[in-house]
Tab-separated table of C-alpha atoms and ligand atoms in Angstrom:
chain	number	residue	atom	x	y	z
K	1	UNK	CA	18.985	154.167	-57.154
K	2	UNK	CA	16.697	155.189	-59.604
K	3	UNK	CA	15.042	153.252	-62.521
K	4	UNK	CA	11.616	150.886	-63.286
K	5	UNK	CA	10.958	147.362	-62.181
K	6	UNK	CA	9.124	145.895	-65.441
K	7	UNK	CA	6.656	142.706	-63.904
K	8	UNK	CA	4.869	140.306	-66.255
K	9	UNK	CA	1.967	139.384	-64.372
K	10	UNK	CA	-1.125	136.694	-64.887
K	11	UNK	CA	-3.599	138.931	-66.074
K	12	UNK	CA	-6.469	136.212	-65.803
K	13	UNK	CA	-6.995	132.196	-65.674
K	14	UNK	CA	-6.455	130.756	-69.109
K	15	UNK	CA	-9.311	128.679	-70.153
K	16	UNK	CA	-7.031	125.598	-71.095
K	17	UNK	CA	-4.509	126.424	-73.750
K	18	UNK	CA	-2.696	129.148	-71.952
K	19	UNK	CA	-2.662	132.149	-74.601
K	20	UNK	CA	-0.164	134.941	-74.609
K	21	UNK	CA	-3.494	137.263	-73.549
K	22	UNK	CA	-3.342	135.733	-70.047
K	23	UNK	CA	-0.535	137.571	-68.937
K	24	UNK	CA	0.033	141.480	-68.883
K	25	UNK	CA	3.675	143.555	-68.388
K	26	UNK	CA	3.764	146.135	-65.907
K	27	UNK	CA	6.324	148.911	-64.629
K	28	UNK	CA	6.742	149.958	-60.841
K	29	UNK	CA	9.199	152.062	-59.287
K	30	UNK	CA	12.117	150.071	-58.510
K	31	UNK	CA	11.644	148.554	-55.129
K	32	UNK	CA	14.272	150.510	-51.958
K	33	UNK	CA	16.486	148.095	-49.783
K	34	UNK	CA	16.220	148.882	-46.220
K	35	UNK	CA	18.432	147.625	-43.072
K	36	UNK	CA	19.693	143.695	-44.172
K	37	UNK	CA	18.281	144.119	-47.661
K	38	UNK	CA	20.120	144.063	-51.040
K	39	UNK	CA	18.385	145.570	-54.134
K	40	UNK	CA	19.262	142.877	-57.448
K	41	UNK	CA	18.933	142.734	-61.028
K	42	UNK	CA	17.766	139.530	-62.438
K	43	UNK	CA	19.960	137.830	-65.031
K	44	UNK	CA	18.102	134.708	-65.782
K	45	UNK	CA	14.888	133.635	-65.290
K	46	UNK	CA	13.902	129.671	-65.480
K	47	UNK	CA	10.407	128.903	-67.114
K	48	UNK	CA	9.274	125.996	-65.533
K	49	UNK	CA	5.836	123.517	-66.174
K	50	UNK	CA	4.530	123.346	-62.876
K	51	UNK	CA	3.958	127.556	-63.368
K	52	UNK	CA	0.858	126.447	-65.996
K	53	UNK	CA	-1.021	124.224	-62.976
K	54	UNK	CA	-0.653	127.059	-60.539
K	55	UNK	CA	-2.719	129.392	-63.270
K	56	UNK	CA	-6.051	127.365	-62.707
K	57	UNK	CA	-8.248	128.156	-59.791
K	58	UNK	CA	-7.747	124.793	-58.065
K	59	UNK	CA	-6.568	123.286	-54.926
K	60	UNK	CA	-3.111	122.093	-55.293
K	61	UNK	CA	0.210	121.651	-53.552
K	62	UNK	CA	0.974	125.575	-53.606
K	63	UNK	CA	-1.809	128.207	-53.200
K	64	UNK	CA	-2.770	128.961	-56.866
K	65	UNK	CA	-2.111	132.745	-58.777
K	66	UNK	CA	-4.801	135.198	-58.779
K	67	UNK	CA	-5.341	137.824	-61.248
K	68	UNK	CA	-2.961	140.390	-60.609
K	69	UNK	CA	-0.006	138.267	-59.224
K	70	UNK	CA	3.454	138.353	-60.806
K	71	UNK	CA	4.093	134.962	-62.057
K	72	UNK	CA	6.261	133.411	-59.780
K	73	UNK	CA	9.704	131.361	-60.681
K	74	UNK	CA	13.431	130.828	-59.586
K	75	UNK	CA	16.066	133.680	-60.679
K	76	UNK	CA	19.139	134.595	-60.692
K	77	UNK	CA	20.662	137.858	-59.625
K	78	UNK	CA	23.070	140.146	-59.377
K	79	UNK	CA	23.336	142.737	-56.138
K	80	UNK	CA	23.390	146.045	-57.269
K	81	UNK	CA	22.890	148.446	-54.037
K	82	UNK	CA	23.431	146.809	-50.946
K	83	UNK	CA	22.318	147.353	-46.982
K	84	UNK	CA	23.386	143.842	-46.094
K	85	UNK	CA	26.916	143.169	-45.666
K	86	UNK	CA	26.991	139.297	-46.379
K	87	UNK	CA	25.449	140.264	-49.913
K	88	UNK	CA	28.103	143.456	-51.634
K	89	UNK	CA	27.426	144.495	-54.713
K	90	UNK	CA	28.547	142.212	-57.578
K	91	UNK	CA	27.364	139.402	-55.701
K	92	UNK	CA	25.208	137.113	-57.707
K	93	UNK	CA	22.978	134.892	-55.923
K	94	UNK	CA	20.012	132.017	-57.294
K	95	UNK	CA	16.494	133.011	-55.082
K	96	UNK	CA	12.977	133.123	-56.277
K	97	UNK	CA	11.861	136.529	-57.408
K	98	UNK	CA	9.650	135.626	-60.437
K	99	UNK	CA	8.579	137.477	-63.734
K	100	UNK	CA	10.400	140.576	-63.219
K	101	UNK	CA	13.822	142.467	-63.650
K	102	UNK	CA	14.473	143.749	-60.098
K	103	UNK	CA	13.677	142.663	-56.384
K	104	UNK	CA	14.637	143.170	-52.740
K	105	UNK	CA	16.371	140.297	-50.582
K	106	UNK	CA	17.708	139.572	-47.405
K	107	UNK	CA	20.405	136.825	-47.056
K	108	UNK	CA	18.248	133.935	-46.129
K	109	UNK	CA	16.000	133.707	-48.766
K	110	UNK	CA	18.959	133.435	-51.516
K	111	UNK	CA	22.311	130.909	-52.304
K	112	UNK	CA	25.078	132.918	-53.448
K	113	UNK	CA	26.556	131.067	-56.707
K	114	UNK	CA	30.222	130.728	-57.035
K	115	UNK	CA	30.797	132.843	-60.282
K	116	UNK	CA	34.044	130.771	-60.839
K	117	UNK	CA	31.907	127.251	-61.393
K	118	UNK	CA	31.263	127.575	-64.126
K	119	UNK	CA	27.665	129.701	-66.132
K	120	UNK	CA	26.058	131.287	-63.595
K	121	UNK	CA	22.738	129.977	-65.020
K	122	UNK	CA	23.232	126.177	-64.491
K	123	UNK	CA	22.128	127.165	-61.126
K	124	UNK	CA	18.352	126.951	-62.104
K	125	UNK	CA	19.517	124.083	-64.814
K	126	UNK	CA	21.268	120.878	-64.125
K	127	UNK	CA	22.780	122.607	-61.002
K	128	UNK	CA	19.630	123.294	-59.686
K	129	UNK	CA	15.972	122.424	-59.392
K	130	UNK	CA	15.499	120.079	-62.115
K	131	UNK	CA	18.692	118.509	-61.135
K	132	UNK	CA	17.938	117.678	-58.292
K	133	UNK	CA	14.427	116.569	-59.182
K	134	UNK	CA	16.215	114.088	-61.625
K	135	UNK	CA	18.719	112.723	-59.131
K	136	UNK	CA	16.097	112.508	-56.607
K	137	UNK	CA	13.050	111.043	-58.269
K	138	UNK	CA	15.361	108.073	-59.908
K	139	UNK	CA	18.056	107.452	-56.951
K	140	UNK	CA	16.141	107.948	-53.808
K	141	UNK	CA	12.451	106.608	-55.187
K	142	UNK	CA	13.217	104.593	-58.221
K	143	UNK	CA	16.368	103.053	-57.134
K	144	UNK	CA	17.076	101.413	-60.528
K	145	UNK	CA	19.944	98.260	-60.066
K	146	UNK	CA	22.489	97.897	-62.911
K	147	UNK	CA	21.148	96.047	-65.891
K	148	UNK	CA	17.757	97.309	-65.637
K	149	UNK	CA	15.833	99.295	-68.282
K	150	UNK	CA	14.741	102.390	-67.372
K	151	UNK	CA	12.393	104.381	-69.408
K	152	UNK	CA	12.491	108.580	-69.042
K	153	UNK	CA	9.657	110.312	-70.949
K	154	UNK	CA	10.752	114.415	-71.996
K	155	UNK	CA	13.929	112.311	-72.521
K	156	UNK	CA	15.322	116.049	-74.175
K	157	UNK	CA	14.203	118.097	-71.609
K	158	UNK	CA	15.390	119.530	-68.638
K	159	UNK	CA	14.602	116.698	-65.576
K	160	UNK	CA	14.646	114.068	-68.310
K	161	UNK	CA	17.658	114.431	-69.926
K	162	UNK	CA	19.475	114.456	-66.529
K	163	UNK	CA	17.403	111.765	-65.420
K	164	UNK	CA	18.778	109.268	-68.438
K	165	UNK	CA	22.969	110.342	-67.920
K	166	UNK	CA	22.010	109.423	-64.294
K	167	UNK	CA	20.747	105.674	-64.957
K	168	UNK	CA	23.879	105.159	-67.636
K	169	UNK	CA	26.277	105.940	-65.372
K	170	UNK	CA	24.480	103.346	-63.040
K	171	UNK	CA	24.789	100.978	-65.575
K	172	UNK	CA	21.187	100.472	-66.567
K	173	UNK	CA	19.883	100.440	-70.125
K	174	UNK	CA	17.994	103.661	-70.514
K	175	UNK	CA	15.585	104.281	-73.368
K	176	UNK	CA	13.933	107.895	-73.900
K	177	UNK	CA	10.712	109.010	-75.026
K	178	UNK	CA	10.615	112.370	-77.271
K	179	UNK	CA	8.501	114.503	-79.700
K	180	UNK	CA	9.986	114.298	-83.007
K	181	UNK	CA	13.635	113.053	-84.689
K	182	UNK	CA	15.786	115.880	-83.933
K	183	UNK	CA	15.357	115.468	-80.491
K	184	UNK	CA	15.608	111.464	-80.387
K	185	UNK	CA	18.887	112.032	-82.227
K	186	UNK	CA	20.470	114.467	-79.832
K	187	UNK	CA	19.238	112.222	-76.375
K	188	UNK	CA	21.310	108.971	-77.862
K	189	UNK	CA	23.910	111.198	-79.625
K	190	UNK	CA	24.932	113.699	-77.489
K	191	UNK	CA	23.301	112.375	-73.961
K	192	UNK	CA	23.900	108.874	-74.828
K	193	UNK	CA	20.807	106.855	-73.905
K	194	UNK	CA	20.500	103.600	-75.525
K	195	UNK	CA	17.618	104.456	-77.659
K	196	UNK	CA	14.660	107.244	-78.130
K	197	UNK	CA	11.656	106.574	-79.498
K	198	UNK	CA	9.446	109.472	-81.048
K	199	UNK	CA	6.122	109.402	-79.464
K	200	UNK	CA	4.903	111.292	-82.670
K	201	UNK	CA	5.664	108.497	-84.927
K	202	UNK	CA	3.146	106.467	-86.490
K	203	UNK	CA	4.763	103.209	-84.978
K	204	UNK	CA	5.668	104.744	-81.271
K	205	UNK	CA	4.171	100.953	-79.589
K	206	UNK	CA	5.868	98.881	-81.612
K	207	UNK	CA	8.770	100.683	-81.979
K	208	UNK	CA	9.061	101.148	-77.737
K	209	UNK	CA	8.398	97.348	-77.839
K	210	UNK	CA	11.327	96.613	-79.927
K	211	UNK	CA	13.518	98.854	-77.490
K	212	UNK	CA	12.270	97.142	-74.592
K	213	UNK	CA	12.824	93.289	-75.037
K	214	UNK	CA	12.922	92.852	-71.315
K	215	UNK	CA	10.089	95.306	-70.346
K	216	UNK	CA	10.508	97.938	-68.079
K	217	UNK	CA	12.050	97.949	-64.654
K	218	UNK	CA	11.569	101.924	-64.085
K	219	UNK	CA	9.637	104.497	-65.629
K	220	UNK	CA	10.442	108.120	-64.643
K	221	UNK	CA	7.221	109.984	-65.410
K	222	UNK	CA	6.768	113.825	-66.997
K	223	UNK	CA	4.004	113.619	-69.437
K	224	UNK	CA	0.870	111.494	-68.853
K	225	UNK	CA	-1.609	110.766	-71.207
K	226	UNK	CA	-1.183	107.928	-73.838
K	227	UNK	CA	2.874	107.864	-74.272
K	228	UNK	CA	2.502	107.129	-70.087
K	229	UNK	CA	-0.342	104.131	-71.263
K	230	UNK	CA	1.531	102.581	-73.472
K	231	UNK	CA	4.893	102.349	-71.066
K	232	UNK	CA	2.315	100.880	-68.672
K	233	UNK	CA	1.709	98.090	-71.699
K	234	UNK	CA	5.490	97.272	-71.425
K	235	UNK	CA	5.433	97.620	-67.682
K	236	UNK	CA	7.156	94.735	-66.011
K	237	UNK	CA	6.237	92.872	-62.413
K	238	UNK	CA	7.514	94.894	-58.970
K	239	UNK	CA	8.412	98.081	-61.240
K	240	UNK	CA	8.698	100.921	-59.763
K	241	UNK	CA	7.473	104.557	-61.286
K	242	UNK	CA	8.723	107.890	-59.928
K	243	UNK	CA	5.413	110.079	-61.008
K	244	UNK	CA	7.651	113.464	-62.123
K	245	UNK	CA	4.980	115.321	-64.161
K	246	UNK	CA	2.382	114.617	-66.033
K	247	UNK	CA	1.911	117.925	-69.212
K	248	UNK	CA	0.306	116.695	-71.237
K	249	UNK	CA	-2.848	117.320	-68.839
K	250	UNK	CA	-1.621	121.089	-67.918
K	251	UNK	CA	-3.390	122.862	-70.795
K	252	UNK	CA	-6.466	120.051	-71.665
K	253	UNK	CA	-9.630	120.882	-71.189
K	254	UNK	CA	-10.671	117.086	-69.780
K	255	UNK	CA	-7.826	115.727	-68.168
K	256	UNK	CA	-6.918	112.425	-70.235
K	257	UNK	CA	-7.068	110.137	-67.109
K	258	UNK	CA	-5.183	106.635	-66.343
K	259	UNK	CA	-6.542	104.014	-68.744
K	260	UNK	CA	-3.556	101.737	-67.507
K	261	UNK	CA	-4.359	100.856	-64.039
K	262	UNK	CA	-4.783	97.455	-64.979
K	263	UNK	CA	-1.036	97.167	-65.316
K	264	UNK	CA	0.031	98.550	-62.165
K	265	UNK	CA	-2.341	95.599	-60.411
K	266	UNK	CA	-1.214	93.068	-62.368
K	267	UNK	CA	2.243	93.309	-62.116
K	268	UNK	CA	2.756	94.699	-58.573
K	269	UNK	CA	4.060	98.342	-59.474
K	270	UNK	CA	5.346	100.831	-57.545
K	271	UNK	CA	4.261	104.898	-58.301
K	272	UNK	CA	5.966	107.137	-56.612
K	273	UNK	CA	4.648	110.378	-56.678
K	274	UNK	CA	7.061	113.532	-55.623
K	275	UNK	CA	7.123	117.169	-55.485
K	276	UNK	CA	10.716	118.152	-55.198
K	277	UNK	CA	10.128	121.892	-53.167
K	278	UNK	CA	9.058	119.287	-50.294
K	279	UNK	CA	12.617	118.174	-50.180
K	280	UNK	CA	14.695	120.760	-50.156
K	281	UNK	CA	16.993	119.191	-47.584
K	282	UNK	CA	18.361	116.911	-50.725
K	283	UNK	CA	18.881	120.002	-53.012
K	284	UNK	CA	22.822	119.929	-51.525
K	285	UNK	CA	23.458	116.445	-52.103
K	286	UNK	CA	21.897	116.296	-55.744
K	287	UNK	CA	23.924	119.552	-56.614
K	288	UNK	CA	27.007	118.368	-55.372
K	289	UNK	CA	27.063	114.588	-57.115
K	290	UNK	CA	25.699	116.422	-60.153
K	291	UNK	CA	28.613	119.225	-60.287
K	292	UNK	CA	30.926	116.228	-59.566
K	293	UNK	CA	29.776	114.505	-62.617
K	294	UNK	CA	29.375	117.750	-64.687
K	295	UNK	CA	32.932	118.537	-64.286
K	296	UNK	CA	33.772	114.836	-65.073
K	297	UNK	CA	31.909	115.349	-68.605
K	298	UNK	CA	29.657	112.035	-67.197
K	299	UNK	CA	26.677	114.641	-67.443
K	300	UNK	CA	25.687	117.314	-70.239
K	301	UNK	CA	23.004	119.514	-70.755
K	302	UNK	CA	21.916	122.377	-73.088
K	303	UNK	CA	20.236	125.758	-71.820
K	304	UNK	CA	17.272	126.936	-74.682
K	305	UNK	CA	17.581	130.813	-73.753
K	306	UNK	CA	15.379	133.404	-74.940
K	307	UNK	CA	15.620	136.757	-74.917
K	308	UNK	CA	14.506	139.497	-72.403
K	309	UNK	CA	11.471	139.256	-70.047
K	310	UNK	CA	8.930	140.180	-72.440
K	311	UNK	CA	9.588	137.349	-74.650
K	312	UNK	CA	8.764	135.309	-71.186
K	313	UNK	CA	4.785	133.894	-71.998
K	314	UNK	CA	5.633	133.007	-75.605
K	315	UNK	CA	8.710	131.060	-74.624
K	316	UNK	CA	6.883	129.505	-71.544
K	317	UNK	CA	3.844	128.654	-73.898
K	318	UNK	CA	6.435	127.136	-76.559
K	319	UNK	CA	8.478	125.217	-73.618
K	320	UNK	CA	4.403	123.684	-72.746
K	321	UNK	CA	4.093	122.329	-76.249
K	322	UNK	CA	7.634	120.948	-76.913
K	323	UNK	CA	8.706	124.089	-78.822
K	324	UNK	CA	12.075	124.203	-76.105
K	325	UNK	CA	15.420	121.988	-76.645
K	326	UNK	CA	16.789	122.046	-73.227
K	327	UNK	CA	16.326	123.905	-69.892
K	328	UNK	CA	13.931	127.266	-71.187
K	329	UNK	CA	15.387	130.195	-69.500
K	330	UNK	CA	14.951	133.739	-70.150
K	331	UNK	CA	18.242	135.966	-70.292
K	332	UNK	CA	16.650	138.913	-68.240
K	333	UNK	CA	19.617	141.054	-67.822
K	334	UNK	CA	22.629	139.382	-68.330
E	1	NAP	N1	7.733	116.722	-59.351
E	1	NAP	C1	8.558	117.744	-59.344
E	1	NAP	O1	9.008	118.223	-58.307
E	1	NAP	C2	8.972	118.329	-60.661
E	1	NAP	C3	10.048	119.220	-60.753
E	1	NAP	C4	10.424	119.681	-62.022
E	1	NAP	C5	9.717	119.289	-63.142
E	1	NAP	N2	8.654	118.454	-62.992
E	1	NAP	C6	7.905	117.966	-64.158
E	1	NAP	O2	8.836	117.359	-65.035
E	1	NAP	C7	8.360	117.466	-66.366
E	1	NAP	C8	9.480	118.013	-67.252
E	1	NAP	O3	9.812	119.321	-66.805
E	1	NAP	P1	11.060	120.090	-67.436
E	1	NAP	O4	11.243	121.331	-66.654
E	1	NAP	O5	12.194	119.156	-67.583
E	1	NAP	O6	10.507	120.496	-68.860
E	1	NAP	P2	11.076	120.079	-70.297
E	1	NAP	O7	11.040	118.585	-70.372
E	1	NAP	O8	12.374	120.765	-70.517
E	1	NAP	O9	9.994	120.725	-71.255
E	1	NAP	C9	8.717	120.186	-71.324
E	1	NAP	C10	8.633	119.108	-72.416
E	1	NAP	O10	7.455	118.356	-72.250
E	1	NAP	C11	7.168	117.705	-73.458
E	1	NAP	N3	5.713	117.682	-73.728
E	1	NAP	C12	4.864	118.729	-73.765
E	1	NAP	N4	3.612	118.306	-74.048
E	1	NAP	C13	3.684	116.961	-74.190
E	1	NAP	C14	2.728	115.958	-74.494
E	1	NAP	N5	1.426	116.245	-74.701
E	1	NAP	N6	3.147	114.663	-74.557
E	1	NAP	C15	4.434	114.357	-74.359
E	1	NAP	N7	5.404	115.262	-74.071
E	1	NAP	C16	5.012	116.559	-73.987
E	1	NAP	C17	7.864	118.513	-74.566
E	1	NAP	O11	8.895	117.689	-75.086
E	1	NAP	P3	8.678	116.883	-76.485
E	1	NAP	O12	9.043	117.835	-77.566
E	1	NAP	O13	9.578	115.736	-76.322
E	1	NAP	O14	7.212	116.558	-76.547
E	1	NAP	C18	8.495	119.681	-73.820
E	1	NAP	O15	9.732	120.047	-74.377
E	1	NAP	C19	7.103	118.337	-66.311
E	1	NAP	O16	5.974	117.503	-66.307
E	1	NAP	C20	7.228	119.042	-64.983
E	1	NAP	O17	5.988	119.430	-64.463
E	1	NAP	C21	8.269	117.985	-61.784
């Protein structure tokens, strides 16, 4: 098959606020499938935080990008020449092939995705990494009980809102955290969290202690900085944190620190820190509980989709700053 493979690759470390300079789109031949290899089109691509952190020159839990690299990220894809008779043509399958329309696979570095469940796409959604993230962080490290209040900062977004449906259908009072009205409307409305509190608003600590009378049993953690200081202010004793994220640091120039730690002393808490590529193992039983709720209608979630790869570093830079409602993906090819 003929045709171009169009990359977007990081061009050089941003200094802080990553900039639509640091990246650069490039065009290759399209890539040839030999013996046991399939030759796909990407439909969707999912923009994801923890891609910022891997742009800095620092030691971390994956081997950071160097100039040059294509920026890495889950996909989803569609076989369109095939040498690999587990994977025919037509055959869309969820593997990791980054920034780019076209790759080469072989069948045990992808999941084929049953077309008939429902968008293909919910596969790097709810039905996928940041599912399972949510389910695991709160039910495996958090373990929240029924009647306890569980606060989820990035209520709207992607792990959070997931992360809230899970703890109501629990039974536990769940209160969000979220940048601005809109989105504090849509997590009670439409997710149906107790309450969301805009850390934007003039009032955010008194407001968050109004919605926590009996302070907070679990915090599930994805933004650092001062919204995660003043949860530790409401903290209550033996609670337990699941440490998601923290963006708020990903583009600062001085990271913001823990002014908190006080808190955690004094009342006996629990952080749990997690990286959810470490347990992939889970992935199977998240996905399945979540699909079983999903086609309940216990769980919703919305998809903010923009369009074609080169529109990739300005949605990724908007997702960074709060500029996405719901999961950022890119439509690639679809
Ligand atoms: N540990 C793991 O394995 C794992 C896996 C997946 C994700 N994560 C982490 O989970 C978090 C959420 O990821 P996601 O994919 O679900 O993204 P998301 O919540 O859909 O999008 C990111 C959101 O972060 C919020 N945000 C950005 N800057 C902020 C700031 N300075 N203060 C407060 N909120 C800020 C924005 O929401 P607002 O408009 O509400 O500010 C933005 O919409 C990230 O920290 C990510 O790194 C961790």
């Amino acid at each position: 098959m003929t045709g171009r493979n169009t990359k977007v690759t990081m061009r050089r470390h941003p200094a802080a606020m990553v900039s639509e300079d640091d990246f650069a789109v490039e065009e290759t031949d399209l890539p040839r499938p030999g013996d046991g290899q399939a030759l796909v089109k990407v439909l969707y691509l999912s923009l994801d935080p923890y891609m910022r952190p891997m742009m800095d020159p620092v030691r971390s839990y994956v081997p950071h990008l160097n100039p040059g690299d294509v920026m890495p990220g889950a996909t989803i894809a569609e076989v369109i020449e095939s040498n690999e008779p587990e994977l025919p043509q037509g055959t869309v399958v969820a593997c990791s092939l980054g920034w780019q329309t076209h790759g080469v696979v072989t069948k045990d570095v992808v999941r084929v995705i049953d077309q008939n469940a429902g968008p293909v796409s919910a596969a790097l959604s709810v039905l996928g990494m940041t599912g399972a993230t949510a389910h695991y962080g709160l039910l495996e490290l958090a373990k929240p009980t029924p009647d306890e209040t569980v606060v989820v900062t990035a209520a709207s977004g992607a792990v959070g809102g997931v992360v809230g449906q899970i703890a109501k259908i629990k039974g536990c009072r769940v209160v969000g955290i979220a940048g601005g009205a809109e989105k504090c409307r849509y997590v009670v409305d439409e997710l149906g969290f107790d309450a969301c509190i805009d850390y934007k608003s003039p009032d955010f600590e008194k407001q968050l202690a109004a919605a926590t009378p009996d302070y907070v049993d679990v915090l599930f953690e994805n933004v650092g900085g001062p919204v995660l200081d003043a949860v530790l202010g409401r903290i209550n004793d033996h609670a337990r944190i699941s440490l998601c994220g923290n963006i708020s640091d990903y583009n600062a120039d001085e990271p913001y620190g823990l002014r908190g730690l006080r808190h955690l002393l004094m009342h006996r808490v629990t952080v749990h820190s997690f990286v959810i590529a470490e347990h992939r193992d889970y992935w199977p039983t998240a996905i399945a509980e979540l699909s079983g709720w999903l086609a309940e209608g216990k769980i919703k979630y919305q998809e903010d989709i923009a369009e074609g790869l080169d529109s990739a570093p300005k949605a990724f830079i908007a997702m960074l700053t709060g500029g996405n409602f719901g999961k950022q993906l890119v439509n690639v090819g679809a």
